[in-house]
Amino acid sequence: VSDLHISKFYADTNVATAGGTLQAVIWVFNAGPDPAQNVAFSDVTPANTTFQSLEHTFGAPFTCSSPNVGVPGTVSCTRTALGKDEASGFLITYNVANNVPSGAEFSSAATVTTTTVDREAEDNSSTSTGTVGTGASGGCTLTCPDNVSAIADTVQDVDGVPTNGALVTFSL
């Protein structure tokens, strides 16, 4: 009897930008009490993205196959056995399409299976969702008018105190 868990979440943020990258972290864990045999997990590339890379970052190694770079598809990883309290971590990078509008949603699920009896199969799937944001702007431009000379010939009430000043109006 095993108890596999899979967790998928987007690294740093759940907001991607058109033309940018999106990274997902996947954790596979066996809470036991026995080793899980013939463990396999898969992750489908989210809509509006393509596969970029897969990196094993922690723990028990898996044998993986992944789509070609630049196309959508499914990452599939297998391991003969995953022992009690054994975990493995992965980082998957996707490229977000250039033409995805701001506000578009994306969602992707990772699932894990075993041939061993799994006492809590409801945690064998994990879905991450997010939205496409506007991204960082290229900065802004501020254009100031030429210097203005004005005579302080008016009196304004500033918090109940008469204050000398000038009124100047700028066109937009």
Short mmCIF file of C-alpha atoms in Angstrom, two decimals:
data_model
loop_
_atom_site.label_atom_id
_atom_site.label_comp_id
_atom_site.label_asym_id
_atom_site.label_seq_id
_atom_site.Cartn_x
_atom_site.Cartn_y
_atom_site.Cartn_z
CA VAL A 1 0.00 0.00 0.00
CA SER A 2 1.37 3.40 -0.99
CA ASP A 3 0.15 6.96 -0.82
CA LEU A 4 1.38 9.01 -3.77
CA HIS A 5 0.95 12.78 -3.88
CA ILE A 6 1.64 15.19 -6.72
CA SER A 7 1.78 18.96 -6.45
CA LYS A 8 2.08 21.43 -9.32
CA PHE A 9 2.35 25.19 -9.00
CA TYR A 10 3.72 28.03 -11.07
CA ALA A 11 7.03 29.40 -9.80
CA ASP A 12 7.17 32.99 -8.50
CA THR A 13 3.74 33.98 -9.79
CA ASN A 14 0.66 32.74 -11.53
CA VAL A 15 0.73 35.60 -14.05
CA ALA A 16 2.51 34.99 -17.35
CA THR A 17 3.27 37.54 -20.06
CA ALA A 18 2.73 37.07 -23.78
CA GLY A 19 6.06 36.18 -25.40
CA GLY A 20 7.62 35.34 -22.02
CA THR A 21 8.23 32.12 -20.14
CA LEU A 22 6.26 30.36 -17.44
CA GLN A 23 7.82 27.88 -15.01
CA ALA A 24 5.99 25.12 -13.18
CA VAL A 25 7.33 23.24 -10.16
CA ILE A 26 6.18 19.62 -9.77
CA TRP A 27 6.70 17.50 -6.66
CA VAL A 28 6.02 13.76 -6.49
CA PHE A 29 5.99 12.16 -3.01
CA ASN A 30 5.17 8.77 -1.52
CA ALA A 31 3.86 8.85 2.07
CA GLY A 32 3.89 5.02 2.19
CA PRO A 33 3.65 2.89 4.19
CA ASP A 34 5.24 0.82 1.39
CA PRO A 35 7.18 1.66 -1.75
CA ALA A 36 5.07 2.60 -4.77
CA GLN A 37 5.87 0.39 -7.77
CA ASN A 38 5.88 1.47 -11.44
CA VAL A 39 5.37 5.16 -10.68
CA ALA A 40 4.51 7.39 -13.64
CA PHE A 41 3.61 11.06 -13.82
CA SER A 42 2.58 13.23 -16.73
CA ASP A 43 2.14 16.93 -17.33
CA VAL A 44 0.32 18.44 -20.29
CA THR A 45 1.60 21.72 -21.74
CA PRO A 46 -0.89 24.51 -20.87
CA ALA A 47 -2.95 26.08 -23.66
CA ASN A 48 -1.26 29.03 -25.41
CA THR A 49 2.22 27.75 -24.47
CA THR A 50 4.86 25.44 -25.90
CA PHE A 51 7.35 23.20 -24.13
CA GLN A 52 10.80 24.69 -23.45
CA SER A 53 12.63 22.49 -20.93
CA LEU A 54 12.40 19.92 -18.12
CA GLU A 55 14.86 19.88 -15.23
CA HIS A 56 15.05 17.32 -12.43
CA THR A 57 15.79 19.47 -9.37
CA PHE A 58 15.58 17.18 -6.34
CA GLY A 59 15.50 13.62 -5.09
CA ALA A 60 14.86 10.34 -6.80
CA PRO A 61 15.67 10.39 -10.53
CA PHE A 62 12.97 9.49 -13.07
CA THR A 63 13.28 8.50 -16.71
CA CYS A 64 11.49 11.19 -18.72
CA SER A 65 10.40 11.93 -22.24
CA SER A 66 9.21 15.36 -23.26
CA PRO A 67 7.88 17.16 -26.33
CA ASN A 68 10.27 18.83 -28.73
CA VAL A 69 11.22 22.39 -27.81
CA GLY A 70 8.75 24.87 -29.25
CA VAL A 71 5.74 22.54 -29.51
CA PRO A 72 2.99 21.64 -27.04
CA GLY A 73 2.72 18.09 -25.74
CA THR A 74 3.01 15.90 -22.68
CA VAL A 75 5.95 15.31 -20.36
CA SER A 76 5.95 11.66 -19.21
CA CYS A 77 8.25 10.40 -16.45
CA THR A 78 8.58 6.93 -14.91
CA ARG A 79 10.40 5.25 -12.07
CA THR A 80 10.46 1.56 -11.12
CA ALA A 81 9.75 2.35 -7.46
CA LEU A 82 9.41 5.34 -5.16
CA GLY A 83 10.15 4.45 -1.53
CA LYS A 84 8.24 5.53 1.56
CA ASP A 85 8.96 9.21 2.31
CA GLU A 86 10.85 9.55 -0.97
CA ALA A 87 10.27 12.66 -3.10
CA SER A 88 11.34 14.06 -6.41
CA GLY A 89 11.12 17.61 -7.79
CA PHE A 90 11.01 18.97 -11.33
CA LEU A 91 11.02 22.37 -13.02
CA ILE A 92 9.21 22.67 -16.35
CA THR A 93 9.57 25.80 -18.47
CA TYR A 94 7.00 26.77 -21.08
CA ASN A 95 7.10 29.57 -23.67
CA VAL A 96 3.95 31.71 -23.74
CA ALA A 97 2.65 32.56 -27.23
CA ASN A 98 3.23 36.14 -28.42
CA ASN A 99 -0.39 36.71 -29.43
CA VAL A 100 -2.11 35.72 -26.17
CA PRO A 101 -4.26 38.63 -24.99
CA SER A 102 -3.92 40.06 -21.50
CA GLY A 103 -6.43 38.44 -19.16
CA ALA A 104 -6.48 35.08 -20.95
CA GLU A 105 -6.49 32.17 -18.51
CA PHE A 106 -4.30 29.09 -18.66
CA SER A 107 -4.59 25.85 -16.73
CA SER A 108 -2.60 22.66 -16.64
CA ALA A 109 -2.75 19.42 -14.65
CA ALA A 110 -0.10 16.93 -13.62
CA THR A 111 -1.08 13.39 -12.61
CA VAL A 112 0.75 10.49 -10.99
CA THR A 113 -0.08 6.77 -11.04
CA THR A 114 1.28 3.53 -9.55
CA THR A 115 0.55 -0.18 -9.87
CA THR A 116 0.63 -0.41 -6.07
CA VAL A 117 -2.62 0.10 -4.17
CA ASP A 118 -2.82 3.83 -3.43
CA ARG A 119 -4.77 4.52 -0.24
CA GLU A 120 -5.61 8.16 -1.13
CA ALA A 121 -5.83 8.54 -4.91
CA GLU A 122 -7.61 11.92 -4.69
CA ASP A 123 -4.22 13.67 -4.36
CA ASN A 124 -2.81 12.04 -7.50
CA SER A 125 -3.68 15.05 -9.65
CA SER A 126 -2.74 18.69 -9.23
CA THR A 127 -3.94 21.58 -11.37
CA SER A 128 -2.38 25.03 -11.61
CA THR A 129 -4.12 28.02 -13.13
CA GLY A 130 -3.13 31.58 -13.89
CA THR A 131 -3.67 34.49 -16.24
CA VAL A 132 -1.75 36.33 -18.89
CA GLY A 133 -0.82 39.79 -17.67
CA THR A 134 0.34 42.86 -19.48
CA GLY A 135 3.94 42.34 -18.45
CA ALA A 136 6.43 44.97 -17.54
CA SER A 137 6.11 48.06 -19.62
CA GLY A 138 9.07 49.46 -21.46
CA GLY A 139 8.94 52.51 -19.20
CA CYS A 140 7.12 55.74 -19.71
CA THR A 141 7.92 59.03 -21.36
CA LEU A 142 7.25 62.32 -19.68
CA THR A 143 7.39 65.47 -21.77
CA CYS A 144 7.57 68.65 -19.74
CA PRO A 145 6.48 72.04 -21.07
CA ASP A 146 8.95 74.90 -21.46
CA ASN A 147 9.70 76.94 -18.36
CA VAL A 148 6.88 79.28 -17.33
CA SER A 149 7.34 82.68 -15.73
CA ALA A 150 4.28 84.00 -13.90
CA ILE A 151 3.67 86.91 -11.59
CA ALA A 152 2.26 85.98 -8.20
CA ASP A 153 -0.72 88.27 -8.42
CA THR A 154 -3.41 86.11 -6.80
CA VAL A 155 -4.24 85.12 -3.28
CA GLN A 156 -5.42 81.58 -2.60
CA ASP A 157 -6.92 80.20 0.58
CA VAL A 158 -4.61 77.37 1.70
CA ASP A 159 -6.05 75.65 4.77
CA GLY A 160 -7.64 78.92 5.94
CA VAL A 161 -4.48 80.97 5.39
CA PRO A 162 -4.38 83.58 2.57
CA THR A 163 -1.38 82.68 0.41
CA ASN A 164 0.09 84.62 -2.52
CA GLY A 165 0.55 82.68 -5.72
CA ALA A 166 -0.11 82.44 -9.41
CA LEU A 167 -2.51 80.27 -11.39
CA VAL A 168 -0.96 78.61 -14.43
CA THR A 169 -2.87 76.32 -16.82
CA PHE A 170 -1.22 73.74 -19.09
CA SER A 171 -2.84 72.23 -22.14
CA LEU A 172 -2.79 68.41 -22.43
#
